[in-house]
Amino acid sequence: MKTLFKIKSLVLTFLRLFYSLLSGGEKCIICGNLSYLLPLCPECRKLFTIEEVKRCKCCGKELISETELCMECRENPVIKNVDGTFPLFSYRLWNKELLFLWKIQGIRALSYFFAGLVFKALKQLQLEYLVPVPPRPGKIRKNGWDQIDELCKILKYHYGIKVLPLLERISSTQQKKLNRDERLSTIKSAYVFSNKALLNLPQKLCIIDDVCTTGATLETCAQIIKANTSVEKVYAMTLFAVD
Ligand SMILES: [Zn+2]
Ligand SMILES: [Zn+2]
């Protein structure tokens, strides 16, 4: 499995390089300038360096005038079992475009770009174990691939991060079609603990998902992990946070 993924990724890289040379170099997906093998040219890559903004210790949303915790986490907290949420980007401007190109347009080269950033952030936080948030049943059939699964595979085989599939998704309600209260109530029954996972669990791990909107998904996942294992600290990392 491991070698197969490595060979596949090597062959793909080779084919992309070959095609890129034939066609005079790959174009940047944002500005169209020459970008060689990467999805973004060096100038556009600068747009997506991880932002140094003050974020809520609990949900990871950007703080405006508050300190440590956002208003929502003070007054009506959704997050209780996540010990810290770390989004890489806020979901706006160019960042929005990037997620669209990756998820909807299916520009898979971006998976490598995101994986590199996630790895950097995990290292900074000294986190080595990732738990992917599983996709809705039927989603893979519809779109052909699961972004979070692919991200985890790259992090596992290229960066040596340990991936623990501790969760399974059972409900297929699409979250984005629901309002905040509906989301909070349906999400609670959407995930279950998967006993397919390994027995020797670490003391701390990190859930990974693409976007954090209300924090309800991350909270449910953290709650399930804490209820079923002896894991003490559950953190969460997302590529984007909707502030
Ligand atoms: Zn560019
Ligand atoms: Zn908060």
PDB file of C-alpha atoms and ligand atoms in Angstrom:
ATOM      1  CA  MET A   1       0.000   0.000   0.000  1.00  0.00           C
ATOM      2  CA  LYS A   2       2.710   2.397   1.076  1.00  0.00           C
ATOM      3  CA  THR A   3       5.006   1.516  -1.831  1.00  0.00           C
ATOM      4  CA  LEU A   4       2.082   1.587  -4.227  1.00  0.00           C
ATOM      5  CA  PHE A   5       1.211   5.136  -3.199  1.00  0.00           C
ATOM      6  CA  LYS A   6       4.841   6.200  -3.512  1.00  0.00           C
ATOM      7  CA  ILE A   7       5.207   4.653  -6.971  1.00  0.00           C
ATOM      8  CA  LYS A   8       1.912   6.180  -8.062  1.00  0.00           C
ATOM      9  CA  SER A   9       2.940   9.600  -6.822  1.00  0.00           C
ATOM     10  CA  LEU A  10       6.349   9.260  -8.492  1.00  0.00           C
ATOM     11  CA  VAL A  11       4.813   8.253 -11.809  1.00  0.00           C
ATOM     12  CA  LEU A  12       2.323  11.110 -11.580  1.00  0.00           C
ATOM     13  CA  THR A  13       5.071  13.611 -10.837  1.00  0.00           C
ATOM     14  CA  PHE A  14       7.061  12.286 -13.797  1.00  0.00           C
ATOM     15  CA  LEU A  15       4.070  12.495 -16.140  1.00  0.00           C
ATOM     16  CA  ARG A  16       3.272  16.003 -14.976  1.00  0.00           C
ATOM     17  CA  LEU A  17       6.885  17.049 -15.499  1.00  0.00           C
ATOM     18  CA  PHE A  18       6.922  15.495 -18.961  1.00  0.00           C
ATOM     19  CA  TYR A  19       3.652  17.150 -19.962  1.00  0.00           C
ATOM     20  CA  SER A  20       4.799  20.417 -18.467  1.00  0.00           C
ATOM     21  CA  LEU A  21       7.999  20.354 -20.537  1.00  0.00           C
ATOM     22  CA  LEU A  22       6.082  19.538 -23.717  1.00  0.00           C
ATOM     23  CA  SER A  23       3.600  22.338 -23.230  1.00  0.00           C
ATOM     24  CA  GLY A  24       6.217  24.884 -22.236  1.00  0.00           C
ATOM     25  CA  GLY A  25       5.653  24.752 -18.481  1.00  0.00           C
ATOM     26  CA  GLU A  26       2.557  24.642 -16.278  1.00  0.00           C
ATOM     27  CA  LYS A  27       0.500  27.774 -15.739  1.00  0.00           C
ATOM     28  CA  CYS A  28      -0.284  29.282 -12.346  1.00  0.00           C
ATOM     29  CA  ILE A  29      -3.939  28.634 -11.515  1.00  0.00           C
ATOM     30  CA  ILE A  30      -4.410  32.190 -10.253  1.00  0.00           C
ATOM     31  CA  CYS A  31      -2.530  34.505 -12.645  1.00  0.00           C
ATOM     32  CA  GLY A  32      -1.661  32.218 -15.562  1.00  0.00           C
ATOM     33  CA  ASN A  33       2.095  32.897 -15.412  1.00  0.00           C
ATOM     34  CA  LEU A  34       4.596  30.081 -15.721  1.00  0.00           C
ATOM     35  CA  SER A  35       4.681  28.045 -12.503  1.00  0.00           C
ATOM     36  CA  TYR A  36       6.573  24.883 -13.586  1.00  0.00           C
ATOM     37  CA  LEU A  37       5.294  21.922 -11.581  1.00  0.00           C
ATOM     38  CA  LEU A  38       3.490  23.799  -8.841  1.00  0.00           C
ATOM     39  CA  PRO A  39      -0.146  24.912  -9.011  1.00  0.00           C
ATOM     40  CA  LEU A  40       0.852  28.455  -8.048  1.00  0.00           C
ATOM     41  CA  CYS A  41       3.646  30.737  -9.262  1.00  0.00           C
ATOM     42  CA  PRO A  42       6.076  32.145  -6.632  1.00  0.00           C
ATOM     43  CA  GLU A  43       4.267  35.530  -6.580  1.00  0.00           C
ATOM     44  CA  CYS A  44       0.830  33.997  -6.000  1.00  0.00           C
ATOM     45  CA  ARG A  45       2.192  31.584  -3.431  1.00  0.00           C
ATOM     46  CA  LYS A  46       3.011  34.646  -1.332  1.00  0.00           C
ATOM     47  CA  LEU A  47      -0.722  35.378  -1.136  1.00  0.00           C
ATOM     48  CA  PHE A  48      -1.183  32.134   0.724  1.00  0.00           C
ATOM     49  CA  THR A  49       1.426  32.173   3.428  1.00  0.00           C
ATOM     50  CA  ILE A  50      -0.153  31.324   6.756  1.00  0.00           C
ATOM     51  CA  GLU A  51      -1.637  34.415   8.340  1.00  0.00           C
ATOM     52  CA  GLU A  52      -0.285  35.638  11.642  1.00  0.00           C
ATOM     53  CA  VAL A  53      -3.588  36.760  13.100  1.00  0.00           C
ATOM     54  CA  LYS A  54      -4.910  36.563  16.644  1.00  0.00           C
ATOM     55  CA  ARG A  55      -7.332  33.678  16.901  1.00  0.00           C
ATOM     56  CA  CYS A  56      -9.770  32.432  19.533  1.00  0.00           C
ATOM     57  CA  LYS A  57      -8.057  29.828  21.728  1.00  0.00           C
ATOM     58  CA  CYS A  58     -11.147  27.656  21.546  1.00  0.00           C
ATOM     59  CA  CYS A  59     -12.728  27.808  18.079  1.00  0.00           C
ATOM     60  CA  GLY A  60      -9.905  29.368  16.045  1.00  0.00           C
ATOM     61  CA  LYS A  61     -11.975  32.254  14.668  1.00  0.00           C
ATOM     62  CA  GLU A  62     -10.166  35.527  14.111  1.00  0.00           C
ATOM     63  CA  LEU A  63     -10.386  37.898  17.070  1.00  0.00           C
ATOM     64  CA  ILE A  64     -11.212  41.527  16.428  1.00  0.00           C
ATOM     65  CA  SER A  65     -11.172  43.345  19.745  1.00  0.00           C
ATOM     66  CA  GLU A  66     -11.504  40.389  22.125  1.00  0.00           C
ATOM     67  CA  THR A  67      -8.599  38.712  23.879  1.00  0.00           C
ATOM     68  CA  GLU A  68      -8.084  34.925  24.016  1.00  0.00           C
ATOM     69  CA  LEU A  69     -11.716  33.865  23.525  1.00  0.00           C
ATOM     70  CA  CYS A  70     -14.259  35.143  21.002  1.00  0.00           C
ATOM     71  CA  MET A  71     -17.678  36.413  22.120  1.00  0.00           C
ATOM     72  CA  GLU A  72     -19.394  33.229  21.044  1.00  0.00           C
ATOM     73  CA  CYS A  73     -17.049  30.932  22.964  1.00  0.00           C
ATOM     74  CA  ARG A  74     -17.649  33.084  26.037  1.00  0.00           C
ATOM     75  CA  GLU A  75     -21.416  33.298  25.825  1.00  0.00           C
ATOM     76  CA  ASN A  76     -22.724  30.341  23.844  1.00  0.00           C
ATOM     77  CA  PRO A  77     -19.846  27.943  23.214  1.00  0.00           C
ATOM     78  CA  VAL A  78     -20.226  25.178  20.633  1.00  0.00           C
ATOM     79  CA  ILE A  79     -16.769  23.844  21.381  1.00  0.00           C
ATOM     80  CA  LYS A  80     -16.149  22.088  24.681  1.00  0.00           C
ATOM     81  CA  ASN A  81     -14.103  18.991  23.846  1.00  0.00           C
ATOM     82  CA  VAL A  82     -11.657  20.451  21.347  1.00  0.00           C
ATOM     83  CA  ASP A  83      -8.549  21.648  23.154  1.00  0.00           C
ATOM     84  CA  GLY A  84      -7.620  24.173  20.464  1.00  0.00           C
ATOM     85  CA  THR A  85      -8.626  24.864  16.867  1.00  0.00           C
ATOM     86  CA  PHE A  86      -6.028  25.947  14.328  1.00  0.00           C
ATOM     87  CA  PRO A  87      -7.226  27.111  10.918  1.00  0.00           C
ATOM     88  CA  LEU A  88      -4.577  27.944   8.342  1.00  0.00           C
ATOM     89  CA  PHE A  89      -6.561  30.635   6.523  1.00  0.00           C
ATOM     90  CA  SER A  90      -9.662  32.747   6.880  1.00  0.00           C
ATOM     91  CA  TYR A  91     -12.268  31.859   4.295  1.00  0.00           C
ATOM     92  CA  ARG A  92     -12.271  35.033   2.198  1.00  0.00           C
ATOM     93  CA  LEU A  93     -10.803  36.742  -0.880  1.00  0.00           C
ATOM     94  CA  TRP A  94      -8.217  34.626  -2.682  1.00  0.00           C
ATOM     95  CA  ASN A  95      -8.480  31.889  -0.099  1.00  0.00           C
ATOM     96  CA  LYS A  96     -12.064  31.236  -1.131  1.00  0.00           C
ATOM     97  CA  GLU A  97     -10.943  30.854  -4.737  1.00  0.00           C
ATOM     98  CA  LEU A  98      -8.278  28.385  -3.698  1.00  0.00           C
ATOM     99  CA  LEU A  99     -10.768  26.122  -1.942  1.00  0.00           C
ATOM    100  CA  PHE A 100     -13.101  26.300  -4.947  1.00  0.00           C
ATOM    101  CA  LEU A 101     -10.311  25.290  -7.332  1.00  0.00           C
ATOM    102  CA  TRP A 102      -9.352  22.379  -5.112  1.00  0.00           C
ATOM    103  CA  LYS A 103     -12.744  20.982  -4.128  1.00  0.00           C
ATOM    104  CA  ILE A 104     -15.027  21.911  -6.998  1.00  0.00           C
ATOM    105  CA  GLN A 105     -12.699  22.247  -9.982  1.00  0.00           C
ATOM    106  CA  GLY A 106     -10.687  19.298  -8.723  1.00  0.00           C
ATOM    107  CA  ILE A 107      -7.183  20.750  -9.147  1.00  0.00           C
ATOM    108  CA  ARG A 108      -5.490  17.988  -7.214  1.00  0.00           C
ATOM    109  CA  ALA A 109      -2.003  19.455  -7.439  1.00  0.00           C
ATOM    110  CA  LEU A 110      -3.231  21.787  -4.687  1.00  0.00           C
ATOM    111  CA  SER A 111      -3.359  18.818  -2.295  1.00  0.00           C
ATOM    112  CA  TYR A 112       0.444  18.872  -2.173  1.00  0.00           C
ATOM    113  CA  PHE A 113       0.441  22.592  -1.572  1.00  0.00           C
ATOM    114  CA  PHE A 114      -2.014  22.258   1.353  1.00  0.00           C
ATOM    115  CA  ALA A 115      -0.252  19.200   2.757  1.00  0.00           C
ATOM    116  CA  GLY A 116       3.008  21.147   2.976  1.00  0.00           C
ATOM    117  CA  LEU A 117       1.310  23.924   4.928  1.00  0.00           C
ATOM    118  CA  VAL A 118      -0.499  21.511   7.250  1.00  0.00           C
ATOM    119  CA  PHE A 119       2.757  19.699   7.948  1.00  0.00           C
ATOM    120  CA  LYS A 120       4.488  22.956   8.861  1.00  0.00           C
ATOM    121  CA  ALA A 121       1.664  23.909  11.214  1.00  0.00           C
ATOM    122  CA  LEU A 122       1.538  20.444  12.842  1.00  0.00           C
ATOM    123  CA  LYS A 123       5.268  20.548  13.444  1.00  0.00           C
ATOM    124  CA  GLN A 124       5.011  23.932  15.106  1.00  0.00           C
ATOM    125  CA  LEU A 125       2.337  22.560  17.431  1.00  0.00           C
ATOM    126  CA  GLN A 126       4.312  19.331  17.984  1.00  0.00           C
ATOM    127  CA  LEU A 127       1.423  17.189  16.785  1.00  0.00           C
ATOM    128  CA  GLU A 128       2.155  13.866  15.071  1.00  0.00           C
ATOM    129  CA  TYR A 129      -1.210  12.119  14.887  1.00  0.00           C
ATOM    130  CA  LEU A 130      -4.040  13.080  12.555  1.00  0.00           C
ATOM    131  CA  VAL A 131      -7.647  11.936  12.591  1.00  0.00           C
ATOM    132  CA  PRO A 132      -9.453  12.692   9.313  1.00  0.00           C
ATOM    133  CA  VAL A 133     -13.049  13.886   9.379  1.00  0.00           C
ATOM    134  CA  PRO A 134     -14.718  11.349   7.074  1.00  0.00           C
ATOM    135  CA  PRO A 135     -16.820  12.512   4.103  1.00  0.00           C
ATOM    136  CA  ARG A 136     -20.545  12.050   3.652  1.00  0.00           C
ATOM    137  CA  PRO A 137     -21.430   8.613   2.259  1.00  0.00           C
ATOM    138  CA  GLY A 138     -21.983   9.056  -1.474  1.00  0.00           C
ATOM    139  CA  LYS A 139     -19.736  12.111  -1.711  1.00  0.00           C
ATOM    140  CA  ILE A 140     -16.795  10.178  -3.109  1.00  0.00           C
ATOM    141  CA  ARG A 141     -18.976   8.522  -5.683  1.00  0.00           C
ATOM    142  CA  LYS A 142     -20.253  11.919  -6.795  1.00  0.00           C
ATOM    143  CA  ASN A 143     -16.980  13.843  -6.848  1.00  0.00           C
ATOM    144  CA  GLY A 144     -14.549  11.008  -7.484  1.00  0.00           C
ATOM    145  CA  TRP A 145     -12.197  11.764  -4.616  1.00  0.00           C
ATOM    146  CA  ASP A 146     -12.110  12.801  -0.970  1.00  0.00           C
ATOM    147  CA  GLN A 147      -9.901  15.828  -0.379  1.00  0.00           C
ATOM    148  CA  ILE A 148      -9.224  15.152   3.287  1.00  0.00           C
ATOM    149  CA  ASP A 149      -8.324  11.526   2.599  1.00  0.00           C
ATOM    150  CA  GLU A 150      -5.892  12.601  -0.109  1.00  0.00           C
ATOM    151  CA  LEU A 151      -4.377  15.244   2.158  1.00  0.00           C
ATOM    152  CA  CYS A 152      -3.887  12.616   4.877  1.00  0.00           C
ATOM    153  CA  LYS A 153      -2.280  10.186   2.429  1.00  0.00           C
ATOM    154  CA  ILE A 154       0.265  12.794   1.361  1.00  0.00           C
ATOM    155  CA  LEU A 155       0.966  13.717   4.977  1.00  0.00           C
ATOM    156  CA  LYS A 156       1.397  10.048   5.831  1.00  0.00           C
ATOM    157  CA  TYR A 157       3.608   8.900   2.982  1.00  0.00           C
ATOM    158  CA  HIS A 158       5.529  12.059   2.196  1.00  0.00           C
ATOM    159  CA  TYR A 159       5.829  13.620   5.641  1.00  0.00           C
ATOM    160  CA  GLY A 160       5.598  10.674   8.054  1.00  0.00           C
ATOM    161  CA  ILE A 161       2.528  11.912   9.939  1.00  0.00           C
ATOM    162  CA  LYS A 162       0.530   9.104  11.565  1.00  0.00           C
ATOM    163  CA  VAL A 163      -3.071   8.934  10.400  1.00  0.00           C
ATOM    164  CA  LEU A 164      -5.700   7.298  12.615  1.00  0.00           C
ATOM    165  CA  PRO A 165      -9.104   6.641  11.029  1.00  0.00           C
ATOM    166  CA  LEU A 166     -11.054   6.785  14.282  1.00  0.00           C
ATOM    167  CA  LEU A 167     -14.296   8.120  12.858  1.00  0.00           C
ATOM    168  CA  GLU A 168     -16.998   7.033  10.489  1.00  0.00           C
ATOM    169  CA  ARG A 169     -19.772   9.113   9.004  1.00  0.00           C
ATOM    170  CA  ILE A 170     -23.248   7.646   8.967  1.00  0.00           C
ATOM    171  CA  SER A 171     -25.685  10.441   8.142  1.00  0.00           C
ATOM    172  CA  SER A 172     -25.678  11.931   4.686  1.00  0.00           C
ATOM    173  CA  THR A 173     -27.367  15.259   5.381  1.00  0.00           C
ATOM    174  CA  GLN A 174     -25.474  18.018   3.649  1.00  0.00           C
ATOM    175  CA  GLN A 175     -24.426  20.518   6.306  1.00  0.00           C
ATOM    176  CA  LYS A 176     -24.253  23.570   4.110  1.00  0.00           C
ATOM    177  CA  LYS A 177     -27.964  23.361   3.319  1.00  0.00           C
ATOM    178  CA  LEU A 178     -28.848  23.752   6.999  1.00  0.00           C
ATOM    179  CA  ASN A 179     -28.944  26.756   9.279  1.00  0.00           C
ATOM    180  CA  ARG A 180     -26.880  27.010  12.437  1.00  0.00           C
ATOM    181  CA  ASP A 181     -29.342  25.348  14.832  1.00  0.00           C
ATOM    182  CA  GLU A 182     -30.162  22.564  12.388  1.00  0.00           C
ATOM    183  CA  ARG A 183     -26.476  21.925  11.893  1.00  0.00           C
ATOM    184  CA  LEU A 184     -25.850  21.625  15.589  1.00  0.00           C
ATOM    185  CA  SER A 185     -28.622  19.109  16.120  1.00  0.00           C
ATOM    186  CA  THR A 186     -28.042  16.883  13.073  1.00  0.00           C
ATOM    187  CA  ILE A 187     -24.275  16.772  13.332  1.00  0.00           C
ATOM    188  CA  LYS A 188     -24.457  15.069  16.717  1.00  0.00           C
ATOM    189  CA  SER A 189     -25.725  11.859  15.163  1.00  0.00           C
ATOM    190  CA  ALA A 190     -23.667  12.038  11.974  1.00  0.00           C
ATOM    191  CA  TYR A 191     -20.442  10.438  13.197  1.00  0.00           C
ATOM    192  CA  VAL A 192     -19.600   7.251  15.085  1.00  0.00           C
ATOM    193  CA  PHE A 193     -16.458   5.788  16.565  1.00  0.00           C
ATOM    194  CA  SER A 194     -14.736   3.293  14.319  1.00  0.00           C
ATOM    195  CA  ASN A 195     -13.252   0.321  16.098  1.00  0.00           C
ATOM    196  CA  LYS A 196     -11.220  -0.495  13.028  1.00  0.00           C
ATOM    197  CA  ALA A 197      -8.608   1.860  14.435  1.00  0.00           C
ATOM    198  CA  LEU A 198      -5.507   0.858  16.311  1.00  0.00           C
ATOM    199  CA  LEU A 199      -5.245   0.165  20.000  1.00  0.00           C
ATOM    200  CA  ASN A 200      -2.133   2.087  20.942  1.00  0.00           C
ATOM    201  CA  LEU A 201      -3.402   5.607  20.859  1.00  0.00           C
ATOM    202  CA  PRO A 202      -1.300   8.676  21.671  1.00  0.00           C
ATOM    203  CA  GLN A 203      -2.147  11.162  24.438  1.00  0.00           C
ATOM    204  CA  LYS A 204      -2.777  13.967  22.003  1.00  0.00           C
ATOM    205  CA  LEU A 205      -3.978  14.050  18.446  1.00  0.00           C
ATOM    206  CA  CYS A 206      -5.388  16.415  15.891  1.00  0.00           C
ATOM    207  CA  ILE A 207      -8.594  16.197  13.867  1.00  0.00           C
ATOM    208  CA  ILE A 208      -8.315  17.520  10.333  1.00  0.00           C
ATOM    209  CA  ASP A 209     -11.036  19.014   8.123  1.00  0.00           C
ATOM    210  CA  ASP A 210     -11.177  21.481   5.258  1.00  0.00           C
ATOM    211  CA  VAL A 211     -13.481  24.191   6.587  1.00  0.00           C
ATOM    212  CA  CYS A 212     -14.654  25.149  10.074  1.00  0.00           C
ATOM    213  CA  THR A 213     -18.005  26.971  10.048  1.00  0.00           C
ATOM    214  CA  THR A 214     -19.731  26.602  13.412  1.00  0.00           C
ATOM    215  CA  GLY A 215     -17.245  24.184  14.928  1.00  0.00           C
ATOM    216  CA  ALA A 216     -20.035  21.622  15.403  1.00  0.00           C
ATOM    217  CA  THR A 217     -18.355  18.921  13.303  1.00  0.00           C
ATOM    218  CA  LEU A 218     -15.038  19.274  15.113  1.00  0.00           C
ATOM    219  CA  GLU A 219     -16.778  19.298  18.494  1.00  0.00           C
ATOM    220  CA  THR A 220     -18.772  16.141  17.712  1.00  0.00           C
ATOM    221  CA  CYS A 221     -15.661  14.352  16.485  1.00  0.00           C
ATOM    222  CA  ALA A 222     -13.649  15.369  19.557  1.00  0.00           C
ATOM    223  CA  GLN A 223     -16.457  14.293  21.847  1.00  0.00           C
ATOM    224  CA  ILE A 224     -16.631  10.844  20.225  1.00  0.00           C
ATOM    225  CA  ILE A 225     -12.872  10.365  20.451  1.00  0.00           C
ATOM    226  CA  LYS A 226     -12.755  11.385  24.110  1.00  0.00           C
ATOM    227  CA  ALA A 227     -15.736   9.187  24.997  1.00  0.00           C
ATOM    228  CA  ASN A 228     -14.234   6.094  23.343  1.00  0.00           C
ATOM    229  CA  THR A 229     -10.516   6.356  24.014  1.00  0.00           C
ATOM    230  CA  SER A 230      -8.037   7.433  26.659  1.00  0.00           C
ATOM    231  CA  VAL A 231      -6.792  10.295  24.476  1.00  0.00           C
ATOM    232  CA  GLU A 232      -6.408  13.386  26.675  1.00  0.00           C
ATOM    233  CA  LYS A 233      -5.996  16.245  24.255  1.00  0.00           C
ATOM    234  CA  VAL A 234      -7.866  16.564  20.994  1.00  0.00           C
ATOM    235  CA  TYR A 235      -6.884  19.494  18.786  1.00  0.00           C
ATOM    236  CA  ALA A 236      -8.329  20.438  15.424  1.00  0.00           C
ATOM    237  CA  MET A 237      -6.792  21.848  12.290  1.00  0.00           C
ATOM    238  CA  THR A 238      -8.722  23.127   9.307  1.00  0.00           C
ATOM    239  CA  LEU A 239      -7.535  24.702   6.084  1.00  0.00           C
ATOM    240  CA  PHE A 240     -10.100  27.477   6.378  1.00  0.00           C
ATOM    241  CA  ALA A 241     -12.204  29.179   9.030  1.00  0.00           C
ATOM    242  CA  VAL A 242     -15.380  31.035   8.180  1.00  0.00           C
ATOM    243  CA  ASP A 243     -15.112  34.060  10.480  1.00  0.00           C
TER     244      ASP A 243
HETATM  245 ZN    ZN B   1       0.485  33.324 -10.191  1.00  0.00          ZN
HETATM  246 ZN    ZN B   2     -14.203  31.121  19.751  1.00  0.00          ZN
END
